[in-house]
Amino acid sequence: MTFFDLVLRNLWSKKARSIGLAFAVAIAVMAVVTLEVTSSSLEQSAAAIISVGKADFTVAQKGAADTLASTIDVDELARLRHTPGVASAVGVLVETQRINAENPVFIEIGINPSDLRAFGVKIVAGHHYSATAEHEVMLGWTAAANLGLHVGDRFNANGTWNTVTGIYSTGNAFGDAGAMFPLPAIQGYNRVPGIVTLAFVKVTKAASITAVAARVDYDQPELTTIRTAAQFGRADQDLVYLQAAVNGSTVLAILIGAVIIGNTMLLSLFERTREFGLLRAVGWTRRRTLGLLLGESLLLALVGATLGVALSFAIAVVLENLPALKGILHPNFTEGAFWRALFTALVMTLIGSLYPTIRAALLSPLRALSYE
Amino acid sequence: MSERMAHQFAIEVKDVSRVYPGPVPALAAFDLSVEYGEMVAITGPSGCGKSTLLHLLAAIDTPTSGSVIVGGRDLASIRDLSAYRRHDVGLVFQFHNLLPQLPALSNVALPMFGTHRSARQRKARARELLAEVNLGDCEDRLPTELSGGERQRVAIARSLANEPKILLADEPTGSLDSASSTRLLELFERLTNGGTTIVMVTHDSDVAAHAHRVIEMRDGRVIVGASTRL
Ligand SMILES: Nc1ncnc2c1ncn2[C@@H]1O[C@H](COP(=O)(O)OP(=O)(O)O)[C@@H](O)[C@H]1O
Ligand SMILES: [Mg+2]
């Protein structure tokens, strides 16, 4: 005869209503979580690009629509290198290319062989390409394994065949799944001579990373420095918009869910009000009576959230295997997605049951008992 | 001594009126004193204010004027009325006594939430009470699976959950057969012998005859039996 027994009984006695409410919560949670994990997938891929090289901080063009659209020219890179406290600044061109159905967004990095060490690249087989070679390539070790290629094999990219001179490892999963080309070659393919996408900066031993980054931000206002994933929006407006859309959708889902729940709750207001009157008449405090209603809401929210996350998992599997999205979308079920699910479910049920709850709390026992 | 004199009644209703919107007050200049261990029957035509009186005594309604004093305490001065309702009085309503979604046993256990009793003790006590009203085998039945008389007995069992000093019952025998009525009156007698004070509303003069005193009401006032024990 516990309080929880009463909560369960109350929900169980109105099975259809409870199931309906849990589903309303679940659908909203599913929508929110699916959006979150797919956007988080894109965010993760994008964030992986800035950390593809070893650096104290990464520099990109300020306000670029997305990271890969960032451009830094030779002069800017030179100024960066001459900023006090900067030990090295490796400029790389990053692009993605469709190789085949399994690799629709294969990452390609243009980098000078002299910068490989500073960039954190280890050559695990063969040797690096020469600085000005036009048909040479190094493959990341996971890319080589996936494509079944070895040193000496030929790899078709950028419309030509390239000889694999070496296999490298960066310790970054994103980078290891791609390929590296001589910088001038890839600038040529893309018709952007002298342009790089990102610069990976290391500071001197004596300098403070924060201070040097601040100095760069000040000296070259057209550029921006990125040290953490949270600062990522500086270089990727798309992600900022995407996150705003996800947040907006969460609010919308919460509101729609709350309306559905509130509507259902209102239908049972009459019987419930009498019930609360009776509980108060037999000595239940206002708090305990509210607790019963909140307990029911909470349980509904938890069940709905669980169901919603499960649905979202199912949808993610479907999306991931959709031909159009295969290889692009890797739904990323982060801890944040689960918190968002819980938050959505709780706020929705709380808003939805607000009116009946407040009513129940305010009515005197007798008024509630004779409520028609 | 004078202090004790002031507290000798279990219930004192002093010059109470309860006015609802409408032409006639439900209670008007109402006076009543009930002694400890006394069983009082209240009779009178429908609408004369009997239920209103019980609701005031149960502290689920408040008087428009006058004072209701129970066990020497003016209800208007009690901060925690929930505790009063839970521990000091047991109330059996005329209608709509039970929560429809809960089985008999849970309905009986309701007033014991928020007391010192554990879940297990609540259950044991609720069982004991159902047995007391001869419903030992109806524990798991929902109110819809009980007859009117059985429902009323569940409500009586619930009203006794926390061993109240005052029992207020609105037509408790209204839908009981004569055998059940007799058993209920025996139970009431045992309770009064143990010191419980009972105020019972009834239409049945045979039932009223079992009370120590019968009070007849009309239009919110006492006509017969206000303060003398027969
Ligand atoms: N909540 C209420 N609102 C308005 N009038 C009420 C209310 N409760 C009782 N009354 C009126 O007060 C009078 C006494 O009612 P009640 O105490 O229920 O009578 P009884 O129980 O003797 O039949 C009746 O006229 C009734 O209509
Ligand atoms: Mg009545």
XYZ file of C-alpha atoms and ligand atoms in Angstrom:
630
model
C 0.000 0.000 0.000
C 2.640 2.523 -1.036
C 2.200 5.922 -2.598
C 3.625 4.500 -5.802
C 0.891 1.815 -5.762
C -1.680 4.605 -5.845
C 0.108 6.331 -8.726
C 0.181 3.064 -10.662
C -3.445 2.243 -9.871
C -4.580 5.658 -11.006
C -2.779 5.361 -14.320
C -3.725 1.733 -14.781
C -7.418 2.326 -14.119
C -7.470 4.701 -17.118
C -5.423 2.569 -19.450
C -6.553 4.151 -22.693
C -5.964 7.645 -21.383
C -2.566 6.790 -19.933
C -1.380 5.018 -23.061
C -2.604 7.912 -25.196
C -0.730 10.413 -23.041
C 2.439 8.339 -22.982
C 2.306 8.138 -26.767
C 1.803 11.860 -27.124
C 4.917 12.321 -25.018
C 6.761 9.607 -26.935
C 6.063 11.117 -30.355
C 7.265 14.533 -29.273
C 10.345 13.051 -27.628
C 11.053 10.994 -30.718
C 10.918 14.056 -32.946
C 13.171 16.055 -30.667
C 15.700 13.279 -30.090
C 15.910 12.309 -33.745
C 16.562 15.928 -34.684
C 19.142 16.221 -31.959
C 21.064 13.068 -32.832
C 21.093 13.793 -36.559
C 22.186 17.383 -36.093
C 24.714 16.220 -33.551
C 25.998 13.819 -36.180
C 26.611 16.702 -38.575
C 28.124 18.779 -35.816
C 30.436 15.953 -34.890
C 31.698 15.470 -38.429
C 32.239 19.180 -38.776
C 33.945 19.455 -35.420
C 36.182 16.544 -36.324
C 37.576 18.610 -39.210
C 38.982 21.305 -36.930
C 40.668 18.721 -34.772
C 42.028 16.673 -37.654
C 45.477 18.151 -37.046
C 47.498 18.554 -33.896
C 47.251 22.138 -32.729
C 46.831 24.465 -29.800
C 44.092 26.177 -31.722
C 42.637 26.221 -35.209
C 42.107 29.308 -37.321
C 39.297 29.677 -39.845
C 37.628 32.460 -41.777
C 35.181 34.259 -39.543
C 31.479 33.649 -40.251
C 31.968 31.147 -43.072
C 28.735 29.368 -43.985
C 30.393 26.084 -43.132
C 33.887 25.067 -42.172
C 34.821 23.740 -45.578
C 33.852 27.062 -47.161
C 36.414 28.895 -45.036
C 39.245 30.496 -47.041
C 42.568 31.815 -45.795
C 44.968 33.296 -48.370
C 48.757 33.273 -48.504
C 49.116 36.723 -46.960
C 46.852 35.930 -44.077
C 48.726 32.714 -43.411
C 52.036 34.575 -43.512
C 50.792 37.187 -41.030
C 49.572 34.389 -38.816
C 53.013 32.802 -38.827
C 54.570 36.121 -37.840
C 52.228 36.719 -34.931
C 54.328 36.835 -31.739
C 54.080 33.576 -29.825
C 53.170 31.459 -32.862
C 55.619 28.574 -33.240
C 54.054 27.071 -36.349
C 50.929 27.531 -38.457
C 50.129 24.700 -40.839
C 47.782 25.703 -43.629
C 45.710 22.882 -45.080
C 43.024 22.680 -47.698
C 40.202 20.374 -46.687
C 37.567 19.117 -49.076
C 35.232 16.186 -49.292
C 34.555 14.045 -52.289
C 32.283 11.218 -53.226
C 34.432 8.154 -53.890
C 31.712 5.526 -54.094
C 28.412 4.549 -52.442
C 30.167 3.490 -49.236
C 32.223 6.698 -49.076
C 29.969 9.545 -50.141
C 31.883 12.128 -48.069
C 35.484 11.055 -48.271
C 37.757 13.661 -46.708
C 40.775 14.937 -48.643
C 43.455 17.069 -47.055
C 45.975 19.114 -48.997
C 49.152 19.583 -46.967
C 52.836 20.216 -47.647
C 55.079 17.244 -46.783
C 57.229 19.547 -44.637
C 54.209 20.247 -42.430
C 53.303 16.616 -41.826
C 55.266 16.300 -38.588
C 53.819 19.463 -37.056
C 50.348 18.316 -38.121
C 50.802 15.117 -36.121
C 50.983 12.713 -39.053
C 52.846 9.418 -38.631
C 53.701 7.438 -41.730
C 53.061 3.801 -40.980
C 53.910 2.375 -44.418
C 55.778 3.655 -47.505
C 56.850 7.315 -47.566
C 55.286 10.709 -48.085
C 54.583 12.222 -51.509
C 56.844 14.873 -52.938
C 55.811 18.504 -52.440
C 54.857 19.230 -56.032
C 53.795 15.776 -57.295
C 50.571 15.856 -59.300
C 49.469 12.252 -59.077
C 50.560 11.086 -55.652
C 48.514 10.415 -52.555
C 48.809 9.057 -48.998
C 45.886 7.188 -47.484
C 44.780 7.152 -43.874
C 45.115 3.660 -42.454
C 41.371 3.095 -42.014
C 40.694 4.426 -45.519
C 43.334 2.085 -46.921
C 41.832 -0.828 -45.046
C 38.296 0.057 -46.187
C 39.317 0.526 -49.804
C 41.627 -2.504 -49.750
C 44.566 -0.416 -51.084
C 48.280 -0.733 -50.319
C 51.432 1.253 -51.014
C 52.043 1.232 -54.781
C 48.354 0.740 -55.657
C 46.453 3.375 -57.588
C 43.610 5.423 -56.173
C 41.104 7.316 -58.288
C 40.321 10.779 -56.936
C 39.862 14.282 -58.316
C 39.310 12.812 -61.728
C 42.739 11.230 -62.020
C 44.589 8.135 -60.911
C 47.039 8.711 -58.084
C 49.752 6.416 -56.827
C 49.603 5.559 -53.147
C 53.060 6.479 -51.786
C 52.320 5.837 -48.120
C 49.809 5.032 -45.410
C 49.505 7.449 -42.457
C 47.967 7.649 -39.044
C 46.904 10.848 -37.244
C 45.113 9.360 -34.267
C 42.000 11.237 -35.405
C 39.314 8.860 -36.709
C 38.061 11.429 -39.183
C 41.503 12.092 -40.615
C 42.480 8.428 -40.699
C 39.433 7.689 -42.852
C 40.615 10.168 -45.525
C 43.528 10.887 -47.828
C 46.315 13.483 -48.076
C 47.564 15.147 -51.232
C 50.320 17.653 -51.998
C 48.877 21.103 -51.287
C 49.506 22.655 -54.748
C 47.912 19.655 -56.456
C 44.685 19.884 -54.539
C 44.626 23.701 -54.837
C 44.927 23.133 -58.564
C 42.090 20.618 -58.755
C 39.864 23.055 -56.905
C 41.142 26.111 -58.819
C 42.015 27.983 -55.642
C 45.766 28.581 -55.907
C 47.330 29.875 -52.688
C 44.197 29.277 -50.642
C 43.888 27.065 -47.588
C 40.806 26.186 -45.551
C 42.154 26.099 -42.039
C 45.388 26.863 -40.238
C 46.533 24.705 -37.332
C 48.556 26.805 -34.925
C 51.023 25.809 -32.249
C 52.333 28.403 -29.833
C 55.866 28.676 -28.469
C 56.636 27.099 -25.112
C 56.710 30.424 -23.312
C 53.477 31.796 -24.784
C 49.952 31.387 -23.446
C 47.513 29.794 -25.896
C 44.725 32.109 -24.840
C 46.853 35.210 -25.239
C 48.146 34.212 -28.674
C 44.631 33.310 -29.866
C 43.366 36.657 -28.597
C 46.172 38.409 -30.424
C 45.256 36.648 -33.681
C 41.584 37.530 -33.222
C 42.600 41.159 -32.716
C 45.204 41.422 -35.480
C 43.210 39.610 -38.138
C 39.546 40.346 -37.579
C 38.599 38.517 -40.772
C 39.776 35.286 -39.108
C 38.590 33.477 -36.003
C 40.290 31.123 -33.575
C 38.656 27.924 -32.397
C 39.819 25.923 -29.408
C 36.704 24.027 -28.339
C 33.680 22.508 -30.006
C 31.571 25.191 -28.311
C 33.437 27.909 -30.249
C 32.691 26.123 -33.420
C 29.807 28.360 -34.433
C 32.380 31.114 -35.082
C 33.465 29.318 -38.213
C 30.283 27.482 -39.099
C 27.089 29.488 -39.377
C 25.185 26.450 -40.648
C 25.692 24.678 -37.353
C 24.495 27.713 -35.446
C 21.318 27.763 -37.508
C 20.945 24.014 -37.172
C 21.199 24.138 -33.388
C 18.709 27.012 -33.305
C 16.325 24.927 -35.409
C 16.698 21.973 -33.059
C 16.008 24.179 -30.037
C 13.050 25.791 -31.773
C 11.644 22.377 -32.647
C 12.041 21.258 -29.048
C 10.002 24.202 -27.839
C 7.398 23.536 -30.502
C 7.199 19.829 -29.656
C 6.852 20.677 -25.977
C 4.021 23.087 -26.697
C 2.138 20.728 -28.983
C 2.573 17.854 -26.527
C 1.473 20.051 -23.635
C -1.692 21.032 -25.490
C -2.541 17.382 -26.167
C -1.877 16.423 -22.558
C -3.708 19.434 -21.184
C -6.685 18.633 -23.368
C -6.830 15.041 -22.172
C -6.377 16.116 -18.572
C -9.214 18.626 -18.881
C -11.559 15.873 -20.014
C -11.006 14.092 -16.721
C -11.037 17.241 -14.602
C -14.515 16.585 -13.263
C -13.852 13.143 -11.851
C -10.403 14.115 -10.675
C -11.574 17.218 -8.850
C -14.028 15.127 -6.852
C -11.274 12.658 -6.169
C -9.043 15.385 -4.769
C -11.907 16.661 -2.621
C -12.287 13.215 -1.128
C -8.567 12.847 -0.488
C -8.482 16.226 1.240
C -11.567 15.280 3.285
C -9.834 12.171 4.622
C -6.893 14.274 5.728
C -4.532 14.431 2.778
C -2.539 17.628 2.712
C -2.504 19.836 -0.337
C 1.071 18.783 -0.930
C 0.345 15.092 -0.824
C -2.606 15.519 -3.160
C -0.469 17.477 -5.597
C 2.217 14.864 -5.174
C -0.157 12.198 -6.400
C -0.918 14.139 -9.570
C 2.711 15.015 -10.116
C 3.706 11.419 -9.487
C 1.336 10.331 -12.217
C 2.678 12.988 -14.586
C 6.247 12.030 -13.789
C 5.655 8.361 -14.440
C 3.879 9.169 -17.705
C 6.768 11.405 -18.706
C 9.338 8.710 -17.949
C 7.435 6.036 -19.825
C 6.840 8.433 -22.731
C 10.499 9.499 -22.800
C 11.709 5.895 -22.812
C 9.291 4.981 -25.558
C 10.257 8.093 -27.520
C 13.979 7.324 -27.305
C 13.308 3.739 -28.403
C 11.309 5.018 -31.388
C 14.085 7.435 -32.174
C 16.645 4.588 -32.169
C 14.461 2.728 -34.647
C 14.108 5.799 -36.878
C 17.846 6.428 -36.719
C 18.543 2.936 -38.033
C 16.122 3.530 -40.891
C 17.606 6.955 -41.715
C 21.146 5.656 -41.520
C 20.378 2.983 -44.099
C 18.378 5.176 -46.437
C 20.256 5.141 -49.781
C 20.236 8.928 -49.950
C 21.807 9.301 -46.512
C 24.019 6.269 -46.332
C 27.464 7.132 -45.043
C 26.575 10.756 -44.327
C 24.433 10.338 -41.270
C 25.810 8.632 -38.212
C 23.158 9.375 -35.573
C 25.008 10.331 -32.473
C 23.127 9.334 -29.311
C 24.952 11.579 -26.903
C 24.141 11.993 -23.251
C 22.726 15.366 -24.229
C 20.102 13.677 -26.402
C 18.829 11.673 -23.428
C 18.709 14.741 -21.229
C 16.804 16.531 -23.961
C 14.357 13.628 -24.126
C 13.785 13.769 -20.391
C 13.510 17.535 -20.397
C 11.001 17.516 -23.253
C 8.858 14.849 -21.610
C 8.892 16.453 -18.167
C 8.229 20.019 -19.259
C 5.485 18.846 -21.570
C 3.612 16.839 -18.960
C 4.112 19.494 -16.305
C 2.740 22.267 -18.501
C -0.076 19.968 -19.630
C -1.148 19.108 -16.097
C -0.627 22.597 -14.708
C -4.243 23.700 -14.835
C -5.833 20.610 -13.257
C -3.078 20.612 -10.643
C -3.508 24.240 -9.656
C -7.262 23.788 -9.613
C -7.035 20.774 -7.398
C -4.741 22.672 -5.067
C -6.918 25.743 -4.791
C -10.402 24.274 -4.340
C -11.620 23.663 -0.814
C -12.371 19.986 -0.087
C -16.128 20.483 -0.048
C -16.154 22.599 -3.213
C -14.080 19.940 -4.903
C -16.372 17.171 -3.676
C -19.491 18.856 -4.986
C -17.762 19.932 -8.223
C -19.978 19.338 -11.233
C -11.462 23.005 37.811
C -13.069 25.749 35.752
C -10.639 24.863 32.959
C -11.898 21.293 32.979
C -15.494 22.514 33.015
C -14.796 24.439 29.818
C -13.536 21.293 28.110
C -16.041 18.749 29.204
C -17.800 18.482 25.844
C -16.419 16.554 22.934
C -18.237 18.864 20.565
C -19.570 22.350 21.080
C -21.259 24.213 18.294
C -21.931 27.794 19.355
C -24.287 30.113 17.541
C -23.183 28.831 14.182
C -24.700 29.902 10.936
C -23.734 28.710 7.498
C -25.163 30.748 4.691
C -25.030 29.589 1.103
C -26.240 31.746 -1.710
C -30.017 31.281 -1.530
C -32.989 32.375 0.511
C -32.606 30.198 3.631
C -29.365 29.644 5.572
C -28.292 25.966 5.805
C -27.650 26.500 9.511
C -28.913 29.448 11.561
C -27.895 30.353 15.129
C -27.180 26.685 15.643
C -26.163 25.407 19.106
C -25.175 21.885 20.034
C -23.099 20.194 22.720
C -22.101 16.552 22.629
C -20.362 14.726 25.446
C -17.457 12.354 25.142
C -18.624 8.866 24.323
C -22.074 10.033 23.402
C -23.876 8.828 20.314
C -26.180 11.482 18.871
C -28.652 10.872 16.076
C -29.668 13.803 13.929
C -32.965 13.662 12.086
C -34.964 16.094 10.057
C -36.331 16.626 6.584
C -34.103 16.805 3.582
C -32.365 20.157 3.197
C -32.582 21.101 6.871
C -28.809 21.322 7.246
C -27.825 17.909 8.634
C -25.002 17.303 6.164
C -23.831 20.878 6.503
C -23.447 20.335 10.232
C -21.297 17.222 9.683
C -19.170 19.038 7.118
C -18.496 21.833 9.593
C -17.551 19.320 12.280
C -15.261 17.545 9.803
C -13.597 20.858 8.936
C -14.240 20.504 5.231
C -16.559 23.511 5.424
C -16.332 26.651 7.541
C -19.133 28.473 9.357
C -20.222 31.889 8.155
C -20.338 32.910 11.824
C -20.133 31.301 15.227
C -17.620 28.745 16.427
C -17.163 25.009 16.213
C -15.162 23.597 19.125
C -13.989 20.010 19.076
C -12.098 18.499 21.982
C -11.777 21.984 23.427
C -10.146 23.400 20.290
C -11.856 26.007 18.141
C -11.500 24.705 14.591
C -10.987 28.267 13.340
C -7.729 28.375 15.302
C -6.303 25.122 13.989
C -3.405 25.668 11.627
C -3.120 22.180 10.175
C -6.666 21.178 9.348
C -5.404 18.227 7.306
C -3.986 16.667 10.442
C -7.266 17.337 12.247
C -9.225 15.649 9.462
C -6.818 12.764 9.395
C -6.514 12.037 13.091
C -9.338 13.607 15.054
C -12.431 12.902 12.986
C -13.717 10.147 10.772
C -16.288 11.132 8.177
C -18.684 8.919 6.251
C -20.316 10.810 3.408
C -23.850 10.275 2.269
C -22.725 9.704 -1.339
C -19.568 9.328 -3.399
C -17.450 7.967 -0.626
C -14.893 5.911 -2.501
C -12.305 6.438 -5.185
C -13.621 4.346 -8.069
C -10.194 3.265 -9.344
C -9.009 1.843 -6.042
C -9.966 -1.521 -4.556
C -11.689 -1.611 -1.181
C -8.456 -2.189 0.712
C -6.706 0.852 -0.795
C -9.752 3.024 -0.193
C -9.673 2.086 3.473
C -5.933 2.790 3.652
C -6.180 6.338 2.221
C -6.387 8.265 5.513
C -3.329 6.410 6.788
C -1.026 8.048 4.233
C 0.867 10.747 6.044
C 0.667 8.987 9.399
C 3.378 7.069 11.233
C 2.179 3.800 9.697
C 4.369 2.009 7.174
C 2.953 0.601 3.921
C 2.808 -2.826 5.517
C 1.072 -1.515 8.632
C -1.416 0.396 6.537
C -2.309 -2.778 4.719
C -2.637 -4.821 7.899
C -4.785 -2.168 9.538
C -7.001 -1.823 6.442
C -7.531 -5.618 6.463
C -8.492 -5.533 10.105
C -10.990 -2.739 9.483
C -12.594 -4.486 6.510
C -12.984 -7.616 8.633
C -14.599 -5.463 11.292
C -17.361 -4.452 8.870
C -17.640 -8.024 7.571
C -15.957 -7.373 4.230
C -12.856 -9.482 4.798
C -13.313 -11.181 1.448
C -13.849 -7.995 -0.584
C -10.371 -6.476 -0.214
C -9.511 -6.472 -3.895
C -12.891 -5.506 -5.257
C -13.351 -2.176 -6.940
C -16.254 -0.010 -5.739
C -18.150 -0.886 -8.924
C -17.983 -4.529 -7.887
C -19.596 -3.827 -4.513
C -23.237 -3.298 -3.584
C -24.389 0.046 -2.196
C -24.400 -1.366 1.318
C -20.929 -2.836 0.922
C -19.598 0.475 -0.338
C -21.027 2.217 2.670
C -19.372 -0.301 4.982
C -16.031 0.254 3.225
C -16.502 3.980 3.874
C -17.214 3.273 7.536
C -14.099 1.114 7.768
C -12.087 3.964 6.223
C -13.493 6.533 8.639
C -12.140 4.453 11.519
C -8.650 4.062 10.036
C -6.827 6.409 12.391
C -8.993 5.668 15.449
C -10.732 9.056 15.478
C -12.154 10.441 18.690
C -15.138 11.722 16.754
C -17.049 9.728 14.150
C -19.354 11.621 11.807
C -21.668 9.492 9.697
C -24.166 10.771 7.155
C -26.937 8.189 6.728
C -24.585 5.253 7.394
C -27.441 2.743 7.301
C -29.091 4.337 4.270
C -28.440 1.375 2.002
C -27.792 -1.373 4.528
C -30.112 -4.334 5.063
C -31.430 -4.776 8.585
C -28.833 -7.399 9.546
C -25.979 -5.132 8.475
C -27.621 -2.179 10.194
C -27.817 -4.101 13.425
C -24.155 -5.100 13.168
C -23.161 -1.518 12.427
C -25.089 -0.239 15.442
C -23.335 -2.838 17.563
C -20.010 -1.606 16.257
C -21.025 1.982 17.078
C -21.979 0.918 20.560
C -18.592 -0.714 21.070
C -16.916 2.464 19.829
C -18.865 4.720 22.181
C -18.104 2.379 25.047
C -14.463 2.907 24.150
C -14.948 6.674 24.358
C -15.579 7.554 20.721
C -18.132 10.274 20.170
C -20.542 9.630 17.308
C -22.733 12.064 15.428
C -24.920 10.217 12.969
C -27.496 11.535 10.561
C -30.389 9.168 9.973
C -33.904 9.066 8.633
C -34.621 5.754 10.305
C -36.312 6.132 13.696
C -35.344 2.541 14.649
C -31.694 3.427 14.079
C -32.117 6.740 15.883
C -33.574 4.864 18.832
C -30.144 3.310 19.440
C -28.581 6.729 20.013
C -28.203 8.285 23.432
C -29.943 11.324 22.169
C -31.992 12.258 19.132
C -31.799 15.761 17.762
C -34.470 16.935 15.426
C -33.658 19.713 13.008
C -35.705 21.932 10.766
C -34.571 24.789 8.528
C -31.091 24.903 9.983
C -32.182 24.923 13.618
C -32.598 22.410 16.404
C -36.185 21.774 17.360
C -35.709 19.010 19.906
C -32.735 17.734 21.933
C -30.172 20.536 21.760
C -28.158 19.955 24.893
C -29.776 17.574 27.321
C -28.693 14.006 27.454
C -31.784 11.788 27.641
N -22.527 23.753 -1.569
C -23.752 24.283 -1.439
N -24.085 25.362 -2.157
C -25.326 25.946 -2.023
N -26.270 25.473 -1.197
C -25.986 24.398 -0.462
C -24.715 23.749 -0.525
N -24.716 22.699 0.344
C -25.942 22.713 0.918
N -26.694 23.704 0.446
C -28.050 24.046 0.859
O -28.059 24.088 2.265
C -29.237 23.487 2.749
C -28.875 22.348 3.689
O -28.271 21.317 2.943
P -27.840 19.956 3.618
O -27.011 20.268 4.799
O -27.186 19.130 2.579
O -29.214 19.310 4.029
P -29.549 17.817 4.511
O -28.276 17.068 4.606
O -30.221 18.016 5.785
O -30.448 17.267 3.467
C -30.044 23.020 1.550
O -30.995 24.002 1.271
C -29.025 22.963 0.452
O -29.588 23.252 -0.778
Mg -27.643 15.375 3.581
